[in-house]
Coordinates of C-alpha atoms and ligand atoms in Angstrom, one line a residue:
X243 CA 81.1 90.4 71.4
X244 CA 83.2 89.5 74.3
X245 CA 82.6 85.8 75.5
X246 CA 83.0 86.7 79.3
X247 CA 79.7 87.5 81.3
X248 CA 78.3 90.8 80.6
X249 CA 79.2 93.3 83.6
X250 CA 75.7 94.4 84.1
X251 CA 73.0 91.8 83.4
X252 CA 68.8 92.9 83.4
X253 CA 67.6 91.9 86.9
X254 CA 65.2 88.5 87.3
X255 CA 62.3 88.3 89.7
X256 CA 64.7 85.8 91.3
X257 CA 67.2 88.4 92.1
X258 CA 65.7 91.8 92.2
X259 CA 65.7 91.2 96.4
X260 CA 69.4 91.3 97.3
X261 CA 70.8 88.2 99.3
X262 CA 73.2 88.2 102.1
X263 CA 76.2 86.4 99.8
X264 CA 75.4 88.3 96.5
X265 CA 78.8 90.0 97.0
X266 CA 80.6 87.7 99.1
X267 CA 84.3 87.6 99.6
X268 CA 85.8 85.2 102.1
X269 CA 88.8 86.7 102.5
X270 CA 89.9 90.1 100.9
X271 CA 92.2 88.8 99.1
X272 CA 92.7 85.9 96.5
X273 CA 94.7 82.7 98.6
X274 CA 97.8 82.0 96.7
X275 CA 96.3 78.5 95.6
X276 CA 93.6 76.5 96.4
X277 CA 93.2 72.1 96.0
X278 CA 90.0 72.9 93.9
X279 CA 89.5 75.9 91.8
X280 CA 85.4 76.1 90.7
X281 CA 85.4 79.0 88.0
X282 CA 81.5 80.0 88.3
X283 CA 79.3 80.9 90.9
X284 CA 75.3 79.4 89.8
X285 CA 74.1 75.9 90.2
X286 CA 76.8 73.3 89.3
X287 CA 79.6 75.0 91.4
X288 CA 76.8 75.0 94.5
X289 CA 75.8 71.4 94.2
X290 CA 79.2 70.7 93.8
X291 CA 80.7 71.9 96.8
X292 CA 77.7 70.4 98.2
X293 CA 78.7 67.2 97.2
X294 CA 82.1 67.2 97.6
X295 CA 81.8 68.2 101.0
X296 CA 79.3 65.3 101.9
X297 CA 81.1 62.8 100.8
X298 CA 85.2 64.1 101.6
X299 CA 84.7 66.1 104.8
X300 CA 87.8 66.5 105.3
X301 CA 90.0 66.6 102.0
X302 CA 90.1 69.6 100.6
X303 CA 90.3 73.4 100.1
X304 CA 87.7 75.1 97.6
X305 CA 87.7 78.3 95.6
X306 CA 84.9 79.3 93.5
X307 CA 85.3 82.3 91.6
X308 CA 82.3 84.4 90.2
X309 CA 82.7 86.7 87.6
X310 CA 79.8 88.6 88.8
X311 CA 77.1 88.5 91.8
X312 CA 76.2 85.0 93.3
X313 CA 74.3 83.1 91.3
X314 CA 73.9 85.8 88.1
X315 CA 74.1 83.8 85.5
X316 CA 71.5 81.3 84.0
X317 CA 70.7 79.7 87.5
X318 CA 69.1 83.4 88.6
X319 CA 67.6 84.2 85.5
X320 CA 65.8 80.6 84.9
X321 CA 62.2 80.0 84.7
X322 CA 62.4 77.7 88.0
X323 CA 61.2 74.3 86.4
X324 CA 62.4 71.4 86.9
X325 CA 61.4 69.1 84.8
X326 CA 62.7 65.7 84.3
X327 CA 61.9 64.6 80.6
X328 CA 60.8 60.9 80.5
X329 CA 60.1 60.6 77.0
X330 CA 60.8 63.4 74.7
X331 CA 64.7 64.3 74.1
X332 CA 65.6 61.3 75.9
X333 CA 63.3 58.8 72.7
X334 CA 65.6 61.0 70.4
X335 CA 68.6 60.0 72.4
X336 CA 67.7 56.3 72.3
X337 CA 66.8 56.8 68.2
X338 CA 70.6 57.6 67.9
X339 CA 72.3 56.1 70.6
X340 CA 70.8 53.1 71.7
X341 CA 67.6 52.6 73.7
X342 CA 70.1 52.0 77.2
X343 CA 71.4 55.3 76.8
X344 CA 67.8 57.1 76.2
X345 CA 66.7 55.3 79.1
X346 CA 69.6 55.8 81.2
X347 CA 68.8 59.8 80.7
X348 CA 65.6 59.7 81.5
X349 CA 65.8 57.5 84.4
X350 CA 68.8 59.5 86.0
X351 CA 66.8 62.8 85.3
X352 CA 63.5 61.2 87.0
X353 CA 66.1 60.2 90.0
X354 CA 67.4 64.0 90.3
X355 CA 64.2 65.1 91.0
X356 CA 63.5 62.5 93.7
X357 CA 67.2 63.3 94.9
X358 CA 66.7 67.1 95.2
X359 CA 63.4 67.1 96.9
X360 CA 64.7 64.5 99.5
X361 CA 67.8 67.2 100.2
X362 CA 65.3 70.4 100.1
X363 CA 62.7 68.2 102.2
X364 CA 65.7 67.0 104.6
X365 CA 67.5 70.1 105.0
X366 CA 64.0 71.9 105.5
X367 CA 65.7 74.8 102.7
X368 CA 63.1 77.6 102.1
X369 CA 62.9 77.9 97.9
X370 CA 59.4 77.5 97.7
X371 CA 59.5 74.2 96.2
X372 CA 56.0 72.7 94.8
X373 CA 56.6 68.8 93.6
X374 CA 53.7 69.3 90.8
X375 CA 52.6 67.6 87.7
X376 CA 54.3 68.8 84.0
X377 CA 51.7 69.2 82.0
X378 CA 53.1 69.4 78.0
X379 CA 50.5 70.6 75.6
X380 CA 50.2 70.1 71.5
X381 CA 48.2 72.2 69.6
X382 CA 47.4 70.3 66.2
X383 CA 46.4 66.5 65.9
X384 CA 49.0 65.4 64.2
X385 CA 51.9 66.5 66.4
X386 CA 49.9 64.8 69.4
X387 CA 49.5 61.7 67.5
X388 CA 53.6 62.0 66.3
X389 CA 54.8 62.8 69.6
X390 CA 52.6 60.3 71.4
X391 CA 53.5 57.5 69.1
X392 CA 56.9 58.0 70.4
X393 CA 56.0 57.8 73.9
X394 CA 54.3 55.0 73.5
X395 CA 57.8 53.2 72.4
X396 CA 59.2 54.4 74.5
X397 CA 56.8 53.1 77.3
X398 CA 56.7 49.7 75.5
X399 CA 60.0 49.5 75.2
X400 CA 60.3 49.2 79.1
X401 CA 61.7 52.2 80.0
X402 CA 61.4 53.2 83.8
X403 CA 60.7 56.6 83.6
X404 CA 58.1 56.7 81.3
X405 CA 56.0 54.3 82.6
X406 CA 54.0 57.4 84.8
X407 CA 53.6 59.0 82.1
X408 CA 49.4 60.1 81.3
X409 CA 48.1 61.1 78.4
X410 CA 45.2 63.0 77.7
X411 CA 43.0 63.3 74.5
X412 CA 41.9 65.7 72.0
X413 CA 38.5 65.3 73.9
X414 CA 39.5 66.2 77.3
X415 CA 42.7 68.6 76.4
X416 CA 41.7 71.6 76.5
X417 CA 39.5 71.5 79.8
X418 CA 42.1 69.3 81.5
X419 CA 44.7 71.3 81.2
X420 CA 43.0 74.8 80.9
X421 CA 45.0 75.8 77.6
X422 CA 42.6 77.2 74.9
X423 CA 43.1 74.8 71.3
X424 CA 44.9 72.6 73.4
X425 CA 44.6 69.2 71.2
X426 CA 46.2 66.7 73.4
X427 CA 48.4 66.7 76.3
X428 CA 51.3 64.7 77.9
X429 CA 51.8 64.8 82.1
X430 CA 54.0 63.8 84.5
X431 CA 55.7 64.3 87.9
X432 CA 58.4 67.4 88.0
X433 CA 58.4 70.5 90.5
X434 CA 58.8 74.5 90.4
X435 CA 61.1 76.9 93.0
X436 CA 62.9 79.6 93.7
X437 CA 66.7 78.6 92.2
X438 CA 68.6 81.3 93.8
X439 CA 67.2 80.6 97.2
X440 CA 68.4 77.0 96.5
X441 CA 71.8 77.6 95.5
X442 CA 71.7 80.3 98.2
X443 CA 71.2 78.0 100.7
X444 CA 74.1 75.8 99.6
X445 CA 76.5 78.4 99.5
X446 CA 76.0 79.6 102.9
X447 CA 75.6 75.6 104.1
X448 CA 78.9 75.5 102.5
X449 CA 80.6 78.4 103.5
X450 CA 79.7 77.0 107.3
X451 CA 81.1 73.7 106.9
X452 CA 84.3 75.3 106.1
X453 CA 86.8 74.8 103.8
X454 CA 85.7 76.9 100.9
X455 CA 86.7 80.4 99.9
X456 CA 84.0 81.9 97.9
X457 CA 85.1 85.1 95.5
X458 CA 82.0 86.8 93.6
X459 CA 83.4 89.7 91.1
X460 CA 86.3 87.9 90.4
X461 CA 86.4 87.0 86.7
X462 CA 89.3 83.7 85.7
X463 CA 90.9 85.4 82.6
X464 CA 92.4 82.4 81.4
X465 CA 94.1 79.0 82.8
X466 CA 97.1 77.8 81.8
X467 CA 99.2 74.6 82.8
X468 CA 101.8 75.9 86.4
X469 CA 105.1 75.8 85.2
X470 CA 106.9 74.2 88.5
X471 CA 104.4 71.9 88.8
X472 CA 102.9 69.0 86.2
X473 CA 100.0 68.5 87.7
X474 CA 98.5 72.1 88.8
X475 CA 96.8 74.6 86.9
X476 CA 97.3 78.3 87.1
X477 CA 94.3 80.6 86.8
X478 CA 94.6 83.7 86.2
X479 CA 91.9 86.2 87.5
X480 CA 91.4 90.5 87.5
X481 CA 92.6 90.3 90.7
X482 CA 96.0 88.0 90.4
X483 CA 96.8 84.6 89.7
X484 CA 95.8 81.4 91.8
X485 CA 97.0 77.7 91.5
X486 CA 94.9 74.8 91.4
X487 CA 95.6 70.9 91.5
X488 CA 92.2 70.6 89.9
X489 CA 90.2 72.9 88.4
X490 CA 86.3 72.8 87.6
X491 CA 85.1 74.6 84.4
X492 CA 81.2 75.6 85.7
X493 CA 81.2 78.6 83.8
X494 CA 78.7 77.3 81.0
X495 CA 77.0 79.6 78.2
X496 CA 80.8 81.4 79.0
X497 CA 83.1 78.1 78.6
X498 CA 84.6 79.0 75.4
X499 CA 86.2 82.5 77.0
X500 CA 88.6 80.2 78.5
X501 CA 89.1 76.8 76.6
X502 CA 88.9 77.8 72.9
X503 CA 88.4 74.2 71.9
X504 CA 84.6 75.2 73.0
X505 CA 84.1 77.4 70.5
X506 CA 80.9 76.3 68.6
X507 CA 80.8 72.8 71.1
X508 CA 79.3 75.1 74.2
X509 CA 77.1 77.7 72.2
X510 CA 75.5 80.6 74.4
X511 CA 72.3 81.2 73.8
X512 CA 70.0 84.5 74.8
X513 CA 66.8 83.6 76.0
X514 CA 63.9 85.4 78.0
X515 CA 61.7 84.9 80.9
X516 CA 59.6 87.1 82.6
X517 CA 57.0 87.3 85.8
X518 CA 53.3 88.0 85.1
X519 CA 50.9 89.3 87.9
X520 CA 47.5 89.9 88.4
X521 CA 45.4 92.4 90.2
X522 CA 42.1 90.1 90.1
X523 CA 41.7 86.4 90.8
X524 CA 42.6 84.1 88.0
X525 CA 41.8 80.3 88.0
X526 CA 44.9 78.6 90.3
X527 CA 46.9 76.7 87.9
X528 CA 47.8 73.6 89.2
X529 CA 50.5 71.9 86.7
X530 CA 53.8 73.7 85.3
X531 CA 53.2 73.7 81.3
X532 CA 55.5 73.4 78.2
X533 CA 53.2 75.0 75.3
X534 CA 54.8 73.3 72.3
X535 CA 53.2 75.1 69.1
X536 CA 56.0 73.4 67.3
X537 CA 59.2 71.2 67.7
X538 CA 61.6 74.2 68.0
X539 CA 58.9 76.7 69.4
X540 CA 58.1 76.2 73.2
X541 CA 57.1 78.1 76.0
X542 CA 57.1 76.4 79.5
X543 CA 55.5 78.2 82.5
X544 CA 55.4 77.6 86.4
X545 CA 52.7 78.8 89.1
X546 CA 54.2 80.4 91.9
X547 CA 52.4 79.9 95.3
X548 CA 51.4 83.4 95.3
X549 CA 49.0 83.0 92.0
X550 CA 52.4 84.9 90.2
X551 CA 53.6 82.9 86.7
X552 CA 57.0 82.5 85.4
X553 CA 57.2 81.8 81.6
X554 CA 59.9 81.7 79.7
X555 CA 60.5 81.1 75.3
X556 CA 58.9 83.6 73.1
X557 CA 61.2 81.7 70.4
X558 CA 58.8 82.9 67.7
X559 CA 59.7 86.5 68.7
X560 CA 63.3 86.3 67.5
X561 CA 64.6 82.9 66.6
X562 CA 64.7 83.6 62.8
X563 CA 67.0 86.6 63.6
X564 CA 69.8 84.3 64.3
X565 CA 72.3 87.3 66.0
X566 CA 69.7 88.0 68.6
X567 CA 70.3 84.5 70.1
X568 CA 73.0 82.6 68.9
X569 CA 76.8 82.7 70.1
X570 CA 75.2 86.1 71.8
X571 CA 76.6 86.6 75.7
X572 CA 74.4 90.3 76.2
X573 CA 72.1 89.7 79.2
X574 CA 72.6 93.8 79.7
X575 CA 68.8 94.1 77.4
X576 CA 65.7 92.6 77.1
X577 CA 65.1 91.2 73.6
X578 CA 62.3 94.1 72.1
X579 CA 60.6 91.6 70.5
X580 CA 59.8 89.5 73.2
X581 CA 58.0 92.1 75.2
X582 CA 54.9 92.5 72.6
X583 CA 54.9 88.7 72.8
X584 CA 54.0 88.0 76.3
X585 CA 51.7 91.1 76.5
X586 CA 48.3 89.6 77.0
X587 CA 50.0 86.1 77.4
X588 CA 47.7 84.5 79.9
X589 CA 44.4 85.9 78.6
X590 CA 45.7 84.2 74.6
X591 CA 46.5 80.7 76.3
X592 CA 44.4 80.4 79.4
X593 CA 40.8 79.1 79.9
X594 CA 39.4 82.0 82.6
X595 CA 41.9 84.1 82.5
X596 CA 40.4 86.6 79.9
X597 CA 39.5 89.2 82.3
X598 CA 42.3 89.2 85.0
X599 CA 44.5 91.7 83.7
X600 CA 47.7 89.7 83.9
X601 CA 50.1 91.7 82.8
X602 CA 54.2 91.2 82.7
X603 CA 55.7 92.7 85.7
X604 CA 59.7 91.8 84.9
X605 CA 61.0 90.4 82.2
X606 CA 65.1 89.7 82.0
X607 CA 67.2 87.9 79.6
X608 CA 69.9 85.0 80.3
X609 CA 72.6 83.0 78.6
X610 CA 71.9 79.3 78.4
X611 CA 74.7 77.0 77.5
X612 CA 73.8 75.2 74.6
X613 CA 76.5 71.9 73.8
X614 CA 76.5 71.5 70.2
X615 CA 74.9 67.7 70.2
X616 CA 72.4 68.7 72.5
X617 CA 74.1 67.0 75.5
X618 CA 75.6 68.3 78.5
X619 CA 79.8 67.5 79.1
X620 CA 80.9 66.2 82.2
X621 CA 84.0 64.7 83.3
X622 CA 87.6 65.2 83.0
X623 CA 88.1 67.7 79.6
X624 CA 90.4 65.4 76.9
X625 CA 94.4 65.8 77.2
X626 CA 93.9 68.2 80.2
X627 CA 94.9 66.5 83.2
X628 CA 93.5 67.9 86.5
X629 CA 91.1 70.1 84.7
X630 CA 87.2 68.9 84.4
X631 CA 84.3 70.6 82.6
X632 CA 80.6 70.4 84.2
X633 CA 78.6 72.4 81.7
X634 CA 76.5 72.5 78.8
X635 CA 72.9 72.0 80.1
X636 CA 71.1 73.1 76.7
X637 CA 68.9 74.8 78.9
X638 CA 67.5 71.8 80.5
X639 CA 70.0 72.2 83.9
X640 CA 67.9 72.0 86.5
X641 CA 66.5 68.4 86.5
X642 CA 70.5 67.4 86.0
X643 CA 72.7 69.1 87.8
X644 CA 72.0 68.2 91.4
X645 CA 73.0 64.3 91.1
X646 CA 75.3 64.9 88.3
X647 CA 77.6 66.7 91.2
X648 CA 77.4 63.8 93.1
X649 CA 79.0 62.0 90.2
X650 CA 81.6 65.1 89.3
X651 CA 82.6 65.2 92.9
X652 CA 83.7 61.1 92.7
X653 CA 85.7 62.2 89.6
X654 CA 87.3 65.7 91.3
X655 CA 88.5 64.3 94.9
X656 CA 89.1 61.0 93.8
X657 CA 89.7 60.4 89.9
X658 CA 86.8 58.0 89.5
X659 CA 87.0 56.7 85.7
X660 CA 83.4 58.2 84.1
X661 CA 82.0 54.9 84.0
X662 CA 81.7 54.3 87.6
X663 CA 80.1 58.0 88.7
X664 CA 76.5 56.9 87.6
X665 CA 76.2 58.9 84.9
X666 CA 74.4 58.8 81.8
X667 CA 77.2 57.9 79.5
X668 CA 76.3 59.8 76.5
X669 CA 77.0 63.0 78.8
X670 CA 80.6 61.9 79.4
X671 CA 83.2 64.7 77.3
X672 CA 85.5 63.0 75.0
X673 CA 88.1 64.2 72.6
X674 CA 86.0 62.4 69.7
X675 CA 82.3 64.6 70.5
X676 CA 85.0 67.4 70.6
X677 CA 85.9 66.6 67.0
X678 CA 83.2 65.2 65.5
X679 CA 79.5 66.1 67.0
X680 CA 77.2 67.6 64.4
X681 CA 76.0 71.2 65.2
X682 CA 72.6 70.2 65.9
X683 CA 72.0 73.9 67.5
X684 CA 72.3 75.3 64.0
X685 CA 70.5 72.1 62.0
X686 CA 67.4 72.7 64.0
X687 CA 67.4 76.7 63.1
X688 CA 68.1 75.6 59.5
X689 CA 65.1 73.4 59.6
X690 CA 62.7 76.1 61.3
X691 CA 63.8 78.8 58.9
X692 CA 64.1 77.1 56.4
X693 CA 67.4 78.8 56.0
X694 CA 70.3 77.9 53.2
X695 CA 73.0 76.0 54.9
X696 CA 76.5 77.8 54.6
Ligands
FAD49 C1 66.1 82.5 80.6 C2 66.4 81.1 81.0 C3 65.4 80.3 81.4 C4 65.8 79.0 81.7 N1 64.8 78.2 82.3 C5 65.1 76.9 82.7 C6 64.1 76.1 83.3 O1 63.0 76.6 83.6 N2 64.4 74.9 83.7 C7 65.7 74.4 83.5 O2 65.9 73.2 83.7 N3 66.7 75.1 83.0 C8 66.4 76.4 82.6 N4 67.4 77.2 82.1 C9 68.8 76.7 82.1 C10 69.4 76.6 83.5 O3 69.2 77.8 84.1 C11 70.8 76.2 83.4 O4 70.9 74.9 82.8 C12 71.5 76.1 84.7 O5 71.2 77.2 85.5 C13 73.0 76.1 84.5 O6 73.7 76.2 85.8 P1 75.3 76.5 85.8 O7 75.7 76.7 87.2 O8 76.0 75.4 85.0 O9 75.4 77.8 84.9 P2 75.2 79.4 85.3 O10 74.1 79.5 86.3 O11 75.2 80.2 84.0 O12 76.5 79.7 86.1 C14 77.8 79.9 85.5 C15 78.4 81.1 86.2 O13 79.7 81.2 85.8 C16 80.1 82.6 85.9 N5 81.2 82.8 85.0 C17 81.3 82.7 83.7 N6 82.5 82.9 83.2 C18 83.3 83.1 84.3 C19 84.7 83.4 84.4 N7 85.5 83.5 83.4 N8 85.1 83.6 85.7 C20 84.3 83.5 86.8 N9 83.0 83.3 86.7 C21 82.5 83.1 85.4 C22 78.8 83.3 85.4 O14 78.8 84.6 85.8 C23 77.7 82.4 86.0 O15 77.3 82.9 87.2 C24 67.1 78.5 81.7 C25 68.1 79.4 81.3 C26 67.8 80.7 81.0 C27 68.9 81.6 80.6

């Protein structure tokens, strides 16, 4: 299977209305070279042109290049949560890298939330963003009591984020949050939106401050060091070459088609969300959810403002069958299994929602970039001077990316060292997580299948 973006992806909700910039070209053809090459076209290369345009006006000349439409990767295909996690992956961070660094990840994702409302608010930017409450739900005693244990280190322990953390128990779970054999429950602040209308809306912001040349259907083929230069990069694309002083690897689930040291370190992913409508009135839900029937099987669901849900996981369906997900790039189908899972979804989980006829209206599938240790990889990429890597979201990118372009673009334009660009430092790429982080993408299938380690 080629590790390049599949030439015809399943359409989302989020996309099946065309936008303006879906096939956007700047100029016909490709400039000769460009200060900043971005190779892909979803939410990293949009917040961070948006960043780097803030905060250097004037400095430089941008070229994204995207392989397919605007915004056709994971950020159109998401299921428009952003949640910030203020005590669950980031506890397991501080168990095995210090209670600073689990803190400092939950904090900054708690702070990318406030940070991305304030620019939606400010810029007035039409996604249909709802700030909400997450609402994570456990379905047997003992994972509530297990999982609660460890927010409640967490909390002791000091930690900023987790301090508005509520819990809720086995008493109250199932009415408060409206999930049938719901045996406890976790909330706290996060939001739901429309993602493409978002990154959208920073393309076309972007394209009117000038300065960037955006190139949709134009696939980088591979980059290689300029020969008459030291310090450039040559990319080349299906539609000629192009030469960089720096260039931005934003291409994600797809990283390893052009830096082979990725292979196994960036792992794409196949996963599935769909859209479920209903003809009759359903009881408004008010939070977003994660449905966690176990550690490695979750579904998380928003409300849209027009009663509509997005829900995405269905892990159950197909995560034993590890070819249907792992190392696989094919968006081009819907996982078969999936469908009979979310038929009837709303009336299994939902408290009143028995009789509405909710019923799946599109379901797609899209390739998450999953980073080996579980962490995403920013910064400049080791021995590869000029050339910087923002990807690897684990599917958790949206309560990240926004503020860790504001750190990126301090690193592009004007070399900050990773240490001063205020980000969480277990995210920063080095040559020794290239080498030596365990595959904890494969350990945790092991463990749920139970399957013999090769
Ligand atoms: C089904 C699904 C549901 C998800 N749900 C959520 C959610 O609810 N909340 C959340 O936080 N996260 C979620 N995620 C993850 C989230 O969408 C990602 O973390 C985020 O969108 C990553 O943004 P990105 O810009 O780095 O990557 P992408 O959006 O994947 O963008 C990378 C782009 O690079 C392009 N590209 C790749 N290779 C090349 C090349 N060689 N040349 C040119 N272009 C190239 C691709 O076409 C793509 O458009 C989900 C992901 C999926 C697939």
């Amino acid at each position: 299977m080629t590790s390049f973006p599949h030439p015809n992806g399943t359409v989302s909700f989020w996309r099946r209305e065309s936008q303006e910039l879906d096939n956007f070209r700047s100029t016909p053809d490709l400039p000769d070279e460009s200060d900043i090459v971005i190779i892909g076209g979803g939410y990293s290369a949009a917040a961070l042109v948006t960043h780097i345009q803030k905060k250097y006006p004037h400095q430089t000349s941008i070229l994204v290049l995207e392989a397919r439409q605007l915004c056709s990767g994971a950020s159109g295909r998401n299921g428009g949560h952003v949640k910030p996690d203020p005590y669950l992956h980031a506890s397991e961070i501080a168990a095995q890298y210090g209670l600073a660094a689990g803190a400092e990840v939950a904090d900054f994702e708690v702070a990318n939330l406030n940070a991305a409302k304030e620019y939606i608010e400010r810029e007035g930017i039409d996604c249909d963003f709802v700030a909400t409450r997450a609402c994570d739900v456990h379905f047997t005693s003992s994972q509530d009591t297990r999982i609660k244990k460890r927010l409640r280190d967490f909390k002791a322990a000091g930690v900023a984020a987790a301090q508005a953390v509520s819990e809720v128990g086995e008493d109250d779970a199932e009415i408060v949050s409206g999930v049938k054999g719901a045996k406890g429950c976790i909330s706290y602040n996060a939001a739901h939106l429309w993602p493409y209308k978002l990154i959208h809306h920073m393309f076309t912001m972007a394209l009117k401050h000038g300065g960037l040349n955006l190139q949709t259907s134009t696939c980088a083929t591979s980059v290689f060091p300029a020969t008459d230069s030291e310090s450039s990069w040559m990319i080349q694309t299906n539609r000629g070459p192009v030469k960089a002083s720096k260039v931005i690897i934003a291409s994600n689930a797809y990283t390893l088609a052009l830096l082979p040291e990725y292979r196994e370190q960036i792992i794409p992913y196949r996963a599935v969300s769909c859209h479920i409508t209903t003809p009759s009135p359903a009881p408004p839900l008010v939070n977003t959810y994660a449905l966690r029937f176990k550690d490695w099987d979750f579904d998380y669901l928003i409300p849209r403002p027009d009663c509509s849900i997005v829900v995405g996981g269905a892990r159950s369906a197909y995560f034993r069958k590890k070819d249907a997900w792992y190392n696989n790039t094919d968006d081009s189908e819907v996982i078969e299994e999936t469908r009979k899972y979310f038929d009837g979804y709303m009336q299994r989980h939902f408290r009143g929602w028995e009789n509405s006829g909710a019923k799946v209206s599109e379901i797609w599938t899209g390739i998450m970039g999953y980073s080996r240790d579980k962490l995403p990889r920013l910064g400049p990429v080791p021995g590869k001077r000029g050339m910087f890597i923002m990807a690897g979201w684990t599917g958790h990118g949206m309560p990240q990316i926004y503020l860790a372009a504001k750190g990126m673009a301090d690193m592009v334009v004007k070399d900050v060292p990773y240490y001063e660009a205020g980000l969480p430092r277990v995210f920063e790429e080095t040559a020794s997580r290239l080498q030596n982080a365990p595959n904890n993408v494969l350990e945790s299938w092991y463990q749920a299948t139970q399957s013999p380690r090769l």
